[in-house]
Coordinates of C-alpha atoms and ligand atoms in Angstrom, one line a residue:
M1 CA -21.9 -6.4 195.7
S2 CA -23.3 -6.2 192.3
D3 CA -20.5 -6.0 189.8
A4 CA -18.8 -9.3 189.6
P5 CA -16.0 -9.4 187.1
H6 CA -17.1 -12.7 185.5
A7 CA -20.8 -12.4 185.8
T8 CA -22.4 -12.0 182.4
S9 CA -25.9 -11.7 183.7
G10 CA -27.1 -11.6 187.3
P11 CA -28.4 -14.5 189.4
E12 CA -31.7 -16.0 188.1
L13 CA -32.6 -18.2 191.1
A14 CA -32.6 -18.0 194.9
L15 CA -30.3 -20.9 195.5
S16 CA -27.8 -23.3 193.7
I17 CA -26.5 -26.4 195.4
V18 CA -23.1 -27.6 194.0
I19 CA -22.1 -31.2 194.6
P20 CA -18.8 -32.8 193.5
V21 CA -19.2 -36.5 192.9
Y22 CA -16.4 -39.0 192.4
N23 CA -17.3 -42.7 192.7
E24 CA -20.2 -42.2 195.1
E25 CA -22.7 -44.7 193.6
G26 CA -23.7 -45.9 197.1
N27 CA -24.5 -42.4 198.3
I28 CA -26.4 -40.8 195.5
E29 CA -29.9 -42.1 196.1
R30 CA -29.7 -41.2 199.8
L31 CA -28.2 -37.8 199.0
Y32 CA -31.1 -37.1 196.7
A33 CA -33.6 -38.0 199.4
E34 CA -32.0 -36.1 202.2
L35 CA -31.3 -33.0 200.1
T36 CA -34.8 -32.9 198.6
E37 CA -36.3 -33.2 202.0
A38 CA -34.1 -30.5 203.5
L39 CA -34.6 -28.1 200.7
A40 CA -38.4 -28.6 200.8
T41 CA -38.5 -26.9 204.2
I42 CA -36.5 -23.9 202.8
G43 CA -39.1 -23.3 200.2
S44 CA -37.3 -21.1 197.7
D45 CA -36.4 -21.8 194.1
Y46 CA -33.4 -23.9 193.8
E47 CA -31.3 -25.9 191.4
V48 CA -28.9 -28.7 192.2
I49 CA -25.7 -29.0 190.1
A50 CA -24.0 -32.3 190.5
I51 CA -20.6 -32.6 188.8
N52 CA -19.5 -36.1 188.1
D53 CA -15.8 -35.9 188.3
G54 CA -15.0 -38.8 186.0
S55 CA -16.4 -41.5 188.2
Q56 CA -15.6 -45.1 187.1
D57 CA -18.6 -46.6 189.0
R58 CA -22.3 -46.3 188.3
S59 CA -22.5 -42.6 189.4
Y60 CA -23.0 -41.7 185.8
Q61 CA -26.2 -43.7 185.3
L62 CA -27.5 -42.9 188.8
L63 CA -27.1 -39.1 188.3
N64 CA -28.7 -39.2 184.9
A65 CA -31.6 -41.0 186.4
L66 CA -32.0 -38.3 189.0
Q67 CA -31.9 -35.7 186.4
A68 CA -34.7 -37.4 184.4
R69 CA -36.7 -37.6 187.6
D70 CA -36.3 -34.1 188.9
E71 CA -35.8 -31.1 186.5
R72 CA -34.2 -29.0 189.2
W73 CA -31.1 -31.3 188.9
H74 CA -28.4 -30.5 186.4
I75 CA -25.6 -32.9 185.8
I76 CA -22.2 -32.1 184.4
H77 CA -20.1 -35.1 183.5
F78 CA -16.3 -34.5 183.3
R79 CA -14.3 -36.5 180.7
R80 CA -12.0 -37.7 183.3
N81 CA -11.1 -37.1 187.0
F82 CA -10.0 -33.5 187.3
G83 CA -10.3 -33.2 191.1
Q84 CA -12.7 -31.7 193.6
T85 CA -11.5 -28.1 193.0
A86 CA -12.2 -28.4 189.2
A87 CA -15.6 -30.0 189.9
L88 CA -16.5 -27.1 192.2
A89 CA -15.3 -24.6 189.7
A90 CA -17.5 -26.1 187.0
G91 CA -20.4 -25.9 189.4
F92 CA -19.7 -22.3 190.1
D93 CA -19.5 -21.5 186.4
A94 CA -22.9 -23.0 185.8
A95 CA -24.6 -21.7 189.0
R96 CA -27.4 -19.3 188.6
G97 CA -28.4 -18.9 192.2
Q98 CA -28.1 -15.7 194.3
V99 CA -26.6 -18.0 197.0
V100 CA -24.4 -20.9 196.0
V101 CA -24.1 -23.7 198.6
T102 CA -21.4 -26.4 198.2
I103 CA -21.9 -29.8 199.9
D104 CA -20.1 -33.2 199.7
A105 CA -21.8 -36.1 198.0
D106 CA -20.8 -38.6 200.7
L107 CA -23.3 -37.3 203.2
Q108 CA -20.6 -36.4 205.8
N109 CA -22.3 -33.0 205.7
D110 CA -26.0 -33.1 206.8
P111 CA -28.2 -31.4 204.2
R112 CA -30.4 -30.2 207.1
D113 CA -27.6 -27.8 208.1
I114 CA -28.2 -25.9 204.9
G115 CA -31.1 -24.1 206.6
S116 CA -29.0 -22.6 209.4
I117 CA -26.3 -21.7 206.9
L118 CA -28.8 -19.8 204.8
D119 CA -30.3 -18.1 207.9
K120 CA -26.9 -16.8 208.8
F121 CA -26.3 -15.7 205.2
A122 CA -29.5 -13.7 205.3
E123 CA -28.0 -11.6 208.0
G124 CA -25.8 -10.0 205.3
Y125 CA -22.8 -12.2 204.9
D126 CA -21.0 -13.0 201.6
I127 CA -19.6 -16.3 202.8
V128 CA -20.9 -18.6 205.5
S129 CA -18.7 -21.5 206.4
G130 CA -19.7 -24.7 208.1
W131 CA -17.7 -25.5 211.2
R132 CA -17.8 -29.3 211.8
Q133 CA -18.4 -30.3 215.4
N134 CA -17.4 -33.6 216.8
R135 CA -15.3 -34.7 213.9
K136 CA -15.6 -38.4 213.1
E137 CA -12.3 -38.8 211.3
S138 CA -9.0 -40.1 212.7
L139 CA -7.3 -37.9 215.2
F140 CA -3.7 -38.1 213.9
L141 CA -4.2 -38.4 210.2
R142 CA -7.0 -35.9 209.8
R143 CA -8.0 -33.7 212.8
I144 CA -4.6 -32.6 214.1
P145 CA -3.2 -31.7 210.6
S146 CA -6.4 -30.0 209.9
A147 CA -6.4 -28.0 213.1
L148 CA -2.9 -26.8 212.5
A149 CA -3.7 -25.9 208.9
N150 CA -6.7 -23.9 209.9
R151 CA -4.6 -22.0 212.5
L152 CA -1.9 -21.3 209.9
I153 CA -4.3 -20.3 207.1
S154 CA -6.3 -18.0 209.5
R155 CA -3.2 -16.3 210.7
S156 CA -1.5 -15.8 207.4
T157 CA -4.6 -14.7 205.5
G158 CA -6.3 -12.7 208.2
I159 CA -9.7 -14.5 207.6
K160 CA -10.2 -16.5 210.8
L161 CA -12.1 -19.7 210.3
H162 CA -12.0 -22.8 212.4
D163 CA -12.7 -25.1 209.5
Y164 CA -11.4 -24.2 206.1
G165 CA -11.8 -27.8 205.0
C166 CA -15.5 -28.1 205.5
T167 CA -17.1 -28.3 202.1
L168 CA -20.5 -27.2 203.4
K169 CA -20.3 -23.4 202.7
A170 CA -22.5 -20.8 201.2
Y171 CA -21.2 -18.1 198.9
H172 CA -22.7 -15.0 197.3
Y173 CA -23.1 -15.3 193.6
D174 CA -20.5 -12.6 193.1
V175 CA -17.9 -14.5 195.1
V176 CA -18.2 -17.7 193.1
K177 CA -18.1 -15.8 189.8
G178 CA -15.2 -13.6 191.0
V179 CA -12.7 -16.1 192.3
R180 CA -10.7 -18.2 189.9
L181 CA -9.7 -21.6 191.1
Y182 CA -7.0 -24.1 190.3
G183 CA -4.9 -26.7 192.0
E184 CA -6.5 -27.5 195.4
L185 CA -7.5 -24.0 196.0
H186 CA -11.2 -24.5 196.7
R187 CA -10.6 -24.6 200.5
F188 CA -9.0 -21.2 200.3
I189 CA -12.0 -19.4 198.7
P190 CA -12.8 -17.4 201.8
A191 CA -9.1 -16.2 202.0
L192 CA -8.9 -15.5 198.3
A193 CA -12.2 -13.7 198.4
S194 CA -11.0 -11.5 201.3
Q195 CA -9.5 -9.4 198.5
M196 CA -13.0 -8.6 197.4
G197 CA -13.8 -7.3 200.8
V198 CA -16.2 -10.1 201.8
R199 CA -18.0 -10.5 205.1
V200 CA -17.5 -14.0 206.5
A201 CA -19.3 -15.9 209.2
E202 CA -19.2 -19.4 210.6
V203 CA -22.0 -21.7 211.7
P204 CA -21.6 -25.0 213.6
V205 CA -22.6 -28.0 211.5
K206 CA -22.8 -31.7 212.1
D207 CA -20.1 -34.0 211.0
R208 CA -21.1 -37.5 210.2
A209 CA -19.2 -40.6 209.2
R210 CA -19.0 -41.3 205.5
R211 CA -22.1 -43.4 204.6
W212 CA -20.6 -45.5 201.9
G213 CA -17.2 -45.8 200.1
S214 CA -14.0 -44.3 201.3
S215 CA -12.3 -41.0 201.3
K216 CA -10.5 -39.9 198.1
Y217 CA -7.6 -38.3 200.0
G218 CA -4.8 -39.4 202.2
F219 CA -2.2 -37.7 204.3
G220 CA -0.5 -36.5 201.2
R221 CA -3.1 -33.8 200.9
T222 CA -1.5 -31.9 203.8
F223 CA 1.5 -31.1 201.7
K224 CA -0.6 -29.8 198.9
V225 CA -2.5 -27.7 201.3
I226 CA 0.7 -26.2 202.6
L227 CA 2.1 -25.4 199.1
D228 CA -1.3 -23.9 198.1
L229 CA -1.1 -21.8 201.3
I230 CA 2.2 -20.3 200.2
V231 CA 0.7 -19.4 196.8
V232 CA -2.4 -17.9 198.5
V233 CA -0.3 -15.8 200.9
F234 CA 1.8 -14.5 198.0
V235 CA -1.2 -13.7 195.9
L236 CA -2.9 -11.9 198.7
S237 CA 0.0 -9.8 199.9
Y238 CA 1.7 -8.9 196.6
F239 CA -1.3 -8.9 194.5
N240 CA -1.8 -5.4 193.1
R241 CA 1.8 -4.1 193.0
P242 CA 4.5 -6.7 193.4
L243 CA 7.0 -4.0 192.4
Y244 CA 6.4 -2.2 195.7
V245 CA 7.4 -5.3 197.6
F246 CA 10.4 -6.3 195.5
G247 CA 11.3 -2.7 194.9
A248 CA 11.4 -1.8 198.6
A249 CA 13.6 -4.8 199.4
G250 CA 15.8 -3.9 196.4
F251 CA 16.2 -0.3 197.5
L252 CA 17.1 -1.4 201.1
V253 CA 19.7 -4.0 200.0
G254 CA 21.1 -1.9 197.2
G255 CA 21.2 1.2 199.5
I256 CA 23.2 -0.7 202.1
G257 CA 25.6 -1.8 199.3
A258 CA 26.0 1.8 198.0
L259 CA 26.7 3.1 201.5
L260 CA 29.4 0.5 202.1
G261 CA 30.8 1.3 198.7
A262 CA 30.9 5.0 199.5
Y263 CA 32.5 4.4 202.8
L264 CA 35.3 2.3 201.1
T265 CA 35.8 5.0 198.5
V266 CA 36.2 7.8 201.0
F267 CA 38.4 5.5 203.1
K268 CA 40.7 4.8 200.2
L269 CA 40.9 8.5 199.1
L270 CA 41.6 9.8 202.6
T271 CA 44.0 7.2 203.9
E272 CA 45.5 5.9 200.7
N273 CA 45.0 2.3 202.0
K274 CA 44.3 -0.5 199.6
I275 CA 40.7 -1.7 199.6
G276 CA 41.0 -4.3 196.8
D277 CA 41.4 -7.3 199.2
R278 CA 38.7 -6.3 201.7
P279 CA 35.7 -8.6 202.1
L280 CA 33.6 -5.5 202.7
L281 CA 34.2 -4.5 199.1
Q282 CA 32.8 -7.9 197.9
L283 CA 29.8 -7.5 200.2
A284 CA 29.2 -4.0 198.8
A285 CA 29.3 -5.2 195.2
L286 CA 27.1 -8.2 196.0
L287 CA 24.5 -6.1 197.8
M288 CA 24.3 -3.5 194.9
V289 CA 23.9 -6.3 192.3
L290 CA 21.3 -7.9 194.5
G291 CA 19.4 -4.6 194.8
V292 CA 19.3 -4.2 191.1
Q293 CA 18.1 -7.8 190.6
L294 CA 15.3 -7.4 193.2
I295 CA 14.1 -4.3 191.5
S296 CA 14.1 -5.9 188.1
T297 CA 12.3 -9.0 189.4
G298 CA 9.7 -6.6 190.8
I299 CA 9.3 -5.0 187.4
V300 CA 8.9 -8.4 185.7
A301 CA 6.4 -9.5 188.4
D302 CA 4.5 -6.3 187.9
M303 CA 4.2 -6.8 184.2
I304 CA 3.0 -10.4 184.8
M305 CA 0.4 -9.1 187.2
R306 CA -0.7 -6.6 184.6
T307 CA -1.1 -9.3 181.9
Y308 CA -3.0 -11.3 184.5
H309 CA -5.4 -8.5 185.3
E310 CA -6.0 -7.4 181.7
S311 CA -6.2 -10.8 180.1
Q312 CA -8.8 -11.9 182.6
H313 CA -10.5 -8.6 182.9
K314 CA -9.7 -8.7 186.6
P315 CA -10.8 -5.4 188.2
I316 CA -8.6 -3.8 190.8
Y317 CA -11.6 -3.0 192.8
F318 CA -14.9 -4.7 193.8
I319 CA -18.2 -2.9 194.2
R320 CA -20.7 -4.0 196.8
E321 CA -23.6 -2.1 195.3
R322 CA -24.4 0.8 193.1
R323 CA -27.0 3.4 193.7
R324 CA -28.0 6.2 191.4
S325 CA -31.3 7.7 190.5
E326 CA -33.1 6.8 187.3
R327 CA -33.8 10.5 186.6
H328 CA -30.1 11.2 186.5
D329 CA -29.7 8.5 183.9
E330 CA -32.3 10.0 181.7
V331 CA -30.8 13.4 181.9
A332 CA -27.4 11.9 181.1
E333 CA -28.9 10.1 178.1
Q334 CA -30.4 13.3 176.7
E335 CA -27.2 15.2 177.1
R336 CA -25.3 12.6 175.3
E337 CA -27.6 12.8 172.3
L338 CA -27.4 16.6 172.0
P339 CA -24.2 17.0 170.1
T340 CA -25.0 14.6 167.4
A341 CA -28.5 16.2 166.9
S342 CA -27.7 19.6 165.8
S343 CA -25.6 21.6 168.2
A344 CA -22.4 19.8 167.4
H345 CA -22.3 21.0 163.8
P346 CA -24.1 24.3 163.8
E347 CA -24.7 25.2 160.2
G348 CA -24.2 28.7 158.7
Ligands
UDP1 N1 -14.4 -35.6 195.0 C1 -14.4 -35.2 193.7 N2 -13.2 -35.5 193.0 C2 -12.1 -36.0 193.5 C3 -12.1 -36.3 194.9 C4 -13.3 -36.1 195.6 O1 -15.3 -34.7 193.1 O2 -11.1 -36.2 192.8 C5 -15.6 -35.4 195.8 C6 -16.1 -36.6 196.5 O3 -17.0 -37.4 195.7 C7 -16.9 -35.9 197.7 C8 -16.1 -34.7 198.0 O4 -15.3 -34.4 196.8 O5 -18.2 -35.6 197.4 C9 -15.1 -34.8 199.1 O6 -14.3 -36.0 198.9 P1 -13.9 -37.0 200.1 O7 -15.1 -37.3 200.9 O8 -13.1 -38.1 199.6 O9 -12.9 -36.0 201.0 P2 -12.9 -36.0 202.6 O10 -14.3 -35.9 203.1 O11 -12.2 -37.2 203.0 O12 -12.1 -34.8 202.9
MG2 MG1 -15.9 -37.0 202.7

């Protein structure tokens, strides 16, 4: 992939680490130590982008201190708490690495797993997702809902992952620049990116208990995830031409209505019976109106999609790579110059 829709220039570094931070003062020092140690063994250029998502504790000061100590660290402070998805999105916008790795600040992910994620990535994947083994969280509140959600998301999006919820994931530069996030959609990035034609792999990673502080989420997140899933499925299946989906349903329903209407008309003309009091007539009229409505909804949805694509310069295709010879470019360049030189306006 080389032509990401939102990429202004290409990646400038090997690796970006993106970390959302919300009230994690007790974890920051340790995070720095573990991450720096783990990345030292990887040995490529990297940057760390920590997004302080409106923390009310000392995370602000601690992150600034890290940044003063280590120039590879960039800090983005939000004005208020915008949520983990927004924090990740800010990190993605700022990221300059060829590979972008996301990791939680609470050390539930082990930074040493970044190595195996990157190894897998190097085999030629666009997304490599961590798959937490031996989850430490509560069975009923976390693990069962999460297992069900992963099943459901895998089945309805066609991208089969065991652990959508694991933040430790690696993405190709083009993926993070190409996927727009809102709501709680960050966990669906692999599914949303499936539109781009990405290759996705999983790597088992450790799951550790939170080191300090408590989780920012409760059971309520499950409902948000389900609502988001509905949106994702809609976006994925109706994306390019919603008119085709609504239109097909409209033709089907309207067609049945028209057939019923035709039957009643013929019936009346041939037998001279009254049809005015027949429920079938009401059904025929209802179906025909419904058909028209479905088709017009499709047209409206289509126009919304068009605005969406054009206002965001969203392409309807994604290119993995381009190859063409330099010589061909030069020739093309010369040919383009010819008309303006002299041949376009031959004098005399
Ligand atoms: N987080 C954030 N903004 C929020 C909530 C969470 O940036 O509004 C960060 C948090 O600091 C942590 C990560 O997102 O680094 C995951 O949050 P948490 O550990 O609470 O989620 P859980 O592990 O329980 O799913
Ligand atoms: Mg956590």
